[in-house]
Amino acid sequence: MEILNHLKDMFRHMYWADAQVWNAVMSTPDAERNNKLRTQLFQIHTAQYAFGQVWLKKPLEIPDLDKFRSLKEIAEWASKSQDLLEQFFKNVGEEDLDQPVELPWAHRLEEVFGKKPSASTLAETMIQVTSHSSHHRGQVCTSIRESGGEPPLIDFIAWVWFGKPRAQWPAIDSK
């Protein structure tokens, strides 16, 4: 199997896991009033959206969290962000994976650590998006449990065992 197909599977899992988490969030008592949860969810999709914008060579325009009046509005934006990533995948090929990707926020690392970041490839940034999202989904699952909800099973291998289902966003639409 080509590397690109593995990466596409990682993204399909990410979409599915995100949707599973959102479904759990929407059925969690007091989720709407949990600012920590709101911030964590926004962080996941801000990263996905930002990388998608970079890969598609679009202007980096990240909305403010305060723009969203409800979790439902954040979930709708998150779902559309995944559509943006799907648009990117329609035109990427195996030969693109080793191409360097310049991240507009990389200079912040130099400011913090005093060292210019090494170049990163498209494949490396794609792995970053899925691993970063996984990390923050874990935080969200902890917040769901702390808020009285039940976090979903979202492991990659569980997704494989379930037959690699497509993402379903039942809490916001019929996607």
PDB file of C-alpha atoms in Angstrom:
ATOM      1  CA  MET A   1       0.000   0.000   0.000  1.00  0.00           C
ATOM      2  CA  GLU A   2       1.278   3.443  -0.858  1.00  0.00           C
ATOM      3  CA  ILE A   3       2.076   5.893   1.931  1.00  0.00           C
ATOM      4  CA  LEU A   4      -0.615   8.267   0.647  1.00  0.00           C
ATOM      5  CA  ASN A   5      -3.277   5.610   1.152  1.00  0.00           C
ATOM      6  CA  HIS A   6      -2.122   5.126   4.752  1.00  0.00           C
ATOM      7  CA  LEU A   7      -2.261   8.879   5.300  1.00  0.00           C
ATOM      8  CA  LYS A   8      -5.751   9.031   3.818  1.00  0.00           C
ATOM      9  CA  ASP A   9      -6.801   6.288   6.235  1.00  0.00           C
ATOM     10  CA  MET A  10      -5.345   8.283   9.123  1.00  0.00           C
ATOM     11  CA  PHE A  11      -7.437  11.265   8.049  1.00  0.00           C
ATOM     12  CA  ARG A  12     -10.581   9.187   7.565  1.00  0.00           C
ATOM     13  CA  HIS A  13     -10.098   7.862  11.067  1.00  0.00           C
ATOM     14  CA  MET A  14      -9.575  11.409  12.336  1.00  0.00           C
ATOM     15  CA  TYR A  15     -12.838  12.570  10.719  1.00  0.00           C
ATOM     16  CA  TRP A  16     -14.714   9.615  12.198  1.00  0.00           C
ATOM     17  CA  ALA A  17     -13.168  10.042  15.655  1.00  0.00           C
ATOM     18  CA  ASP A  18     -13.921  13.766  15.641  1.00  0.00           C
ATOM     19  CA  ALA A  19     -17.552  13.089  14.774  1.00  0.00           C
ATOM     20  CA  GLN A  20     -17.800  10.406  17.479  1.00  0.00           C
ATOM     21  CA  VAL A  21     -16.412  12.836  20.036  1.00  0.00           C
ATOM     22  CA  TRP A  22     -18.780  15.582  18.932  1.00  0.00           C
ATOM     23  CA  ASN A  23     -21.736  13.237  19.257  1.00  0.00           C
ATOM     24  CA  ALA A  24     -20.652  12.415  22.812  1.00  0.00           C
ATOM     25  CA  VAL A  25     -20.130  16.102  23.605  1.00  0.00           C
ATOM     26  CA  MET A  26     -23.601  17.023  22.402  1.00  0.00           C
ATOM     27  CA  SER A  27     -25.143  14.439  24.723  1.00  0.00           C
ATOM     28  CA  THR A  28     -23.004  15.420  27.729  1.00  0.00           C
ATOM     29  CA  PRO A  29     -24.764  17.277  30.550  1.00  0.00           C
ATOM     30  CA  ASP A  30     -23.601  20.879  30.899  1.00  0.00           C
ATOM     31  CA  ALA A  31     -21.248  20.642  27.903  1.00  0.00           C
ATOM     32  CA  GLU A  32     -22.497  23.967  26.589  1.00  0.00           C
ATOM     33  CA  ARG A  33     -21.344  25.715  29.773  1.00  0.00           C
ATOM     34  CA  ASN A  34     -17.951  23.978  29.909  1.00  0.00           C
ATOM     35  CA  ASN A  35     -15.472  26.575  28.623  1.00  0.00           C
ATOM     36  CA  LYS A  36     -12.528  24.187  28.920  1.00  0.00           C
ATOM     37  CA  LEU A  37     -14.296  21.702  26.662  1.00  0.00           C
ATOM     38  CA  ARG A  38     -15.227  24.456  24.222  1.00  0.00           C
ATOM     39  CA  THR A  39     -11.594  25.611  24.010  1.00  0.00           C
ATOM     40  CA  GLN A  40     -10.282  22.065  23.569  1.00  0.00           C
ATOM     41  CA  LEU A  41     -12.696  21.337  20.737  1.00  0.00           C
ATOM     42  CA  PHE A  42     -11.852  24.609  19.039  1.00  0.00           C
ATOM     43  CA  GLN A  43      -8.125  23.806  19.306  1.00  0.00           C
ATOM     44  CA  ILE A  44      -8.556  20.510  17.450  1.00  0.00           C
ATOM     45  CA  HIS A  45     -10.346  22.060  14.526  1.00  0.00           C
ATOM     46  CA  THR A  46      -8.278  25.236  14.414  1.00  0.00           C
ATOM     47  CA  ALA A  47      -5.178  23.133  13.769  1.00  0.00           C
ATOM     48  CA  GLN A  48      -6.933  21.046  11.125  1.00  0.00           C
ATOM     49  CA  TYR A  49      -8.296  24.166   9.454  1.00  0.00           C
ATOM     50  CA  ALA A  50      -4.960  26.016   9.550  1.00  0.00           C
ATOM     51  CA  PHE A  51      -3.014  23.171   7.968  1.00  0.00           C
ATOM     52  CA  GLY A  52      -5.735  22.752   5.343  1.00  0.00           C
ATOM     53  CA  GLN A  53      -5.464  26.437   4.467  1.00  0.00           C
ATOM     54  CA  VAL A  54      -1.671  26.143   4.141  1.00  0.00           C
ATOM     55  CA  TRP A  55      -1.852  22.996   1.995  1.00  0.00           C
ATOM     56  CA  LEU A  56      -4.429  24.583  -0.313  1.00  0.00           C
ATOM     57  CA  LYS A  57      -2.353  27.778  -0.436  1.00  0.00           C
ATOM     58  CA  LYS A  58      -5.240  29.852   0.855  1.00  0.00           C
ATOM     59  CA  PRO A  59      -4.946  32.863   3.164  1.00  0.00           C
ATOM     60  CA  LEU A  60      -4.725  31.840   6.785  1.00  0.00           C
ATOM     61  CA  GLU A  61      -7.916  33.224   8.306  1.00  0.00           C
ATOM     62  CA  ILE A  62      -8.706  31.619  11.644  1.00  0.00           C
ATOM     63  CA  PRO A  63     -11.961  32.718  13.277  1.00  0.00           C
ATOM     64  CA  ASP A  64     -11.978  33.799  16.910  1.00  0.00           C
ATOM     65  CA  LEU A  65     -13.498  31.360  19.355  1.00  0.00           C
ATOM     66  CA  ASP A  66     -15.804  34.161  20.514  1.00  0.00           C
ATOM     67  CA  LYS A  67     -17.394  34.197  17.041  1.00  0.00           C
ATOM     68  CA  PHE A  68     -19.174  30.952  17.902  1.00  0.00           C
ATOM     69  CA  ARG A  69     -22.233  31.323  20.130  1.00  0.00           C
ATOM     70  CA  SER A  70     -22.675  27.616  20.794  1.00  0.00           C
ATOM     71  CA  LEU A  71     -20.989  24.249  20.585  1.00  0.00           C
ATOM     72  CA  LYS A  72     -23.269  23.456  17.667  1.00  0.00           C
ATOM     73  CA  GLU A  73     -21.789  26.373  15.713  1.00  0.00           C
ATOM     74  CA  ILE A  74     -18.256  25.140  16.443  1.00  0.00           C
ATOM     75  CA  ALA A  75     -19.266  21.627  15.356  1.00  0.00           C
ATOM     76  CA  GLU A  76     -20.710  22.972  12.096  1.00  0.00           C
ATOM     77  CA  TRP A  77     -17.461  24.848  11.405  1.00  0.00           C
ATOM     78  CA  ALA A  78     -15.449  21.734  12.319  1.00  0.00           C
ATOM     79  CA  SER A  79     -17.445  19.647   9.882  1.00  0.00           C
ATOM     80  CA  LYS A  80     -16.829  22.200   7.119  1.00  0.00           C
ATOM     81  CA  SER A  81     -13.124  22.241   8.000  1.00  0.00           C
ATOM     82  CA  GLN A  82     -13.019  18.543   7.269  1.00  0.00           C
ATOM     83  CA  ASP A  83     -14.638  19.254   3.898  1.00  0.00           C
ATOM     84  CA  LEU A  84     -11.692  21.588   3.231  1.00  0.00           C
ATOM     85  CA  LEU A  85      -9.263  18.755   3.973  1.00  0.00           C
ATOM     86  CA  GLU A  86     -11.183  16.436   1.667  1.00  0.00           C
ATOM     87  CA  GLN A  87     -10.846  19.061  -1.077  1.00  0.00           C
ATOM     88  CA  PHE A  88      -7.080  18.985  -0.551  1.00  0.00           C
ATOM     89  CA  PHE A  89      -6.921  15.189  -0.818  1.00  0.00           C
ATOM     90  CA  LYS A  90      -8.603  15.241  -4.238  1.00  0.00           C
ATOM     91  CA  ASN A  91      -5.489  16.762  -5.798  1.00  0.00           C
ATOM     92  CA  VAL A  92      -2.573  15.384  -3.770  1.00  0.00           C
ATOM     93  CA  GLY A  93      -0.425  12.586  -5.127  1.00  0.00           C
ATOM     94  CA  GLU A  94       2.244  10.288  -3.753  1.00  0.00           C
ATOM     95  CA  GLU A  95       4.868  12.455  -5.475  1.00  0.00           C
ATOM     96  CA  ASP A  96       3.782  15.488  -3.407  1.00  0.00           C
ATOM     97  CA  LEU A  97       4.502  13.930  -0.017  1.00  0.00           C
ATOM     98  CA  ASP A  98       8.206  14.830   0.071  1.00  0.00           C
ATOM     99  CA  GLN A  99       7.612  18.454  -0.913  1.00  0.00           C
ATOM    100  CA  PRO A 100       8.572  21.005   1.750  1.00  0.00           C
ATOM    101  CA  VAL A 101       5.738  22.869   3.455  1.00  0.00           C
ATOM    102  CA  GLU A 102       6.342  26.303   4.896  1.00  0.00           C
ATOM    103  CA  LEU A 103       4.179  26.928   7.935  1.00  0.00           C
ATOM    104  CA  PRO A 104       3.484  30.617   8.578  1.00  0.00           C
ATOM    105  CA  TRP A 105       3.581  30.106  12.337  1.00  0.00           C
ATOM    106  CA  ALA A 106       6.923  28.225  12.400  1.00  0.00           C
ATOM    107  CA  HIS A 107       8.834  31.419  13.249  1.00  0.00           C
ATOM    108  CA  ARG A 108       7.252  31.320  16.710  1.00  0.00           C
ATOM    109  CA  LEU A 109       9.365  28.267  17.507  1.00  0.00           C
ATOM    110  CA  GLU A 110      12.508  30.217  16.777  1.00  0.00           C
ATOM    111  CA  GLU A 111      11.311  32.999  19.075  1.00  0.00           C
ATOM    112  CA  VAL A 112      10.584  30.528  21.887  1.00  0.00           C
ATOM    113  CA  PHE A 113      13.436  28.044  21.487  1.00  0.00           C
ATOM    114  CA  GLY A 114      16.077  30.222  19.854  1.00  0.00           C
ATOM    115  CA  LYS A 115      16.514  27.802  16.970  1.00  0.00           C
ATOM    116  CA  LYS A 116      15.103  27.954  13.483  1.00  0.00           C
ATOM    117  CA  PRO A 117      12.830  24.952  12.823  1.00  0.00           C
ATOM    118  CA  SER A 118      14.005  22.393  10.296  1.00  0.00           C
ATOM    119  CA  ALA A 119      12.067  22.060   7.076  1.00  0.00           C
ATOM    120  CA  SER A 120       9.020  19.805   7.172  1.00  0.00           C
ATOM    121  CA  THR A 121       7.476  17.850   4.330  1.00  0.00           C
ATOM    122  CA  LEU A 122       3.866  17.539   3.336  1.00  0.00           C
ATOM    123  CA  ALA A 123       3.745  13.989   4.722  1.00  0.00           C
ATOM    124  CA  GLU A 124       5.229  15.117   8.047  1.00  0.00           C
ATOM    125  CA  THR A 125       2.702  17.925   8.394  1.00  0.00           C
ATOM    126  CA  MET A 126      -0.110  15.506   7.568  1.00  0.00           C
ATOM    127  CA  ILE A 127       1.043  13.181  10.342  1.00  0.00           C
ATOM    128  CA  GLN A 128       1.233  16.201  12.658  1.00  0.00           C
ATOM    129  CA  VAL A 129      -2.417  17.038  12.035  1.00  0.00           C
ATOM    130  CA  THR A 130      -3.668  13.550  12.850  1.00  0.00           C
ATOM    131  CA  SER A 131      -1.440  13.070  15.906  1.00  0.00           C
ATOM    132  CA  HIS A 132      -2.159  16.577  17.223  1.00  0.00           C
ATOM    133  CA  SER A 133      -5.883  15.976  16.811  1.00  0.00           C
ATOM    134  CA  SER A 134      -5.628  12.629  18.583  1.00  0.00           C
ATOM    135  CA  HIS A 135      -3.846  14.238  21.523  1.00  0.00           C
ATOM    136  CA  HIS A 136      -6.517  16.889  21.935  1.00  0.00           C
ATOM    137  CA  ARG A 137      -9.370  14.405  21.446  1.00  0.00           C
ATOM    138  CA  GLY A 138      -7.955  12.579  24.468  1.00  0.00           C
ATOM    139  CA  GLN A 139      -8.212  15.796  26.470  1.00  0.00           C
ATOM    140  CA  VAL A 140     -11.783  16.274  25.275  1.00  0.00           C
ATOM    141  CA  CYS A 141     -12.664  12.719  26.317  1.00  0.00           C
ATOM    142  CA  THR A 142     -11.353  13.465  29.811  1.00  0.00           C
ATOM    143  CA  SER A 143     -13.492  16.617  29.921  1.00  0.00           C
ATOM    144  CA  ILE A 144     -16.526  14.654  28.728  1.00  0.00           C
ATOM    145  CA  ARG A 145     -16.086  12.199  31.599  1.00  0.00           C
ATOM    146  CA  GLU A 146     -15.537  15.042  34.101  1.00  0.00           C
ATOM    147  CA  SER A 147     -18.791  16.616  32.881  1.00  0.00           C
ATOM    148  CA  GLY A 148     -20.790  13.451  33.478  1.00  0.00           C
ATOM    149  CA  GLY A 149     -20.732  12.126  29.926  1.00  0.00           C
ATOM    150  CA  GLU A 150     -19.393   8.935  28.414  1.00  0.00           C
ATOM    151  CA  PRO A 151     -16.454   9.299  26.022  1.00  0.00           C
ATOM    152  CA  PRO A 152     -16.638   7.166  22.876  1.00  0.00           C
ATOM    153  CA  LEU A 153     -14.225   4.450  21.801  1.00  0.00           C
ATOM    154  CA  ILE A 154     -12.184   6.225  19.123  1.00  0.00           C
ATOM    155  CA  ASP A 155      -8.988   4.193  18.767  1.00  0.00           C
ATOM    156  CA  PHE A 156      -7.665   3.732  15.237  1.00  0.00           C
ATOM    157  CA  ILE A 157      -7.834  -0.053  15.572  1.00  0.00           C
ATOM    158  CA  ALA A 158     -11.465   0.181  16.728  1.00  0.00           C
ATOM    159  CA  TRP A 159     -12.231   2.162  13.573  1.00  0.00           C
ATOM    160  CA  VAL A 160     -10.588  -0.611  11.532  1.00  0.00           C
ATOM    161  CA  TRP A 161     -12.541  -3.300  13.425  1.00  0.00           C
ATOM    162  CA  PHE A 162     -15.790  -1.400  12.817  1.00  0.00           C
ATOM    163  CA  GLY A 163     -15.112  -1.554   9.058  1.00  0.00           C
ATOM    164  CA  LYS A 164     -13.610   1.941   8.640  1.00  0.00           C
ATOM    165  CA  PRO A 165     -16.939   3.777   8.795  1.00  0.00           C
ATOM    166  CA  ARG A 166     -17.327   7.270   7.398  1.00  0.00           C
ATOM    167  CA  ALA A 167     -17.705  10.173   9.779  1.00  0.00           C
ATOM    168  CA  GLN A 168     -21.270  10.774  10.913  1.00  0.00           C
ATOM    169  CA  TRP A 169     -22.085  14.106  12.506  1.00  0.00           C
ATOM    170  CA  PRO A 170     -25.545  13.224  13.858  1.00  0.00           C
ATOM    171  CA  ALA A 171     -25.438  15.986  16.438  1.00  0.00           C
ATOM    172  CA  ILE A 172     -25.450  18.720  13.785  1.00  0.00           C
ATOM    173  CA  ASP A 173     -26.536  17.385  10.415  1.00  0.00           C
ATOM    174  CA  SER A 174     -26.977  14.328   8.235  1.00  0.00           C
ATOM    175  CA  LYS A 175     -23.472  14.492   6.718  1.00  0.00           C
TER     176      LYS A 175
END
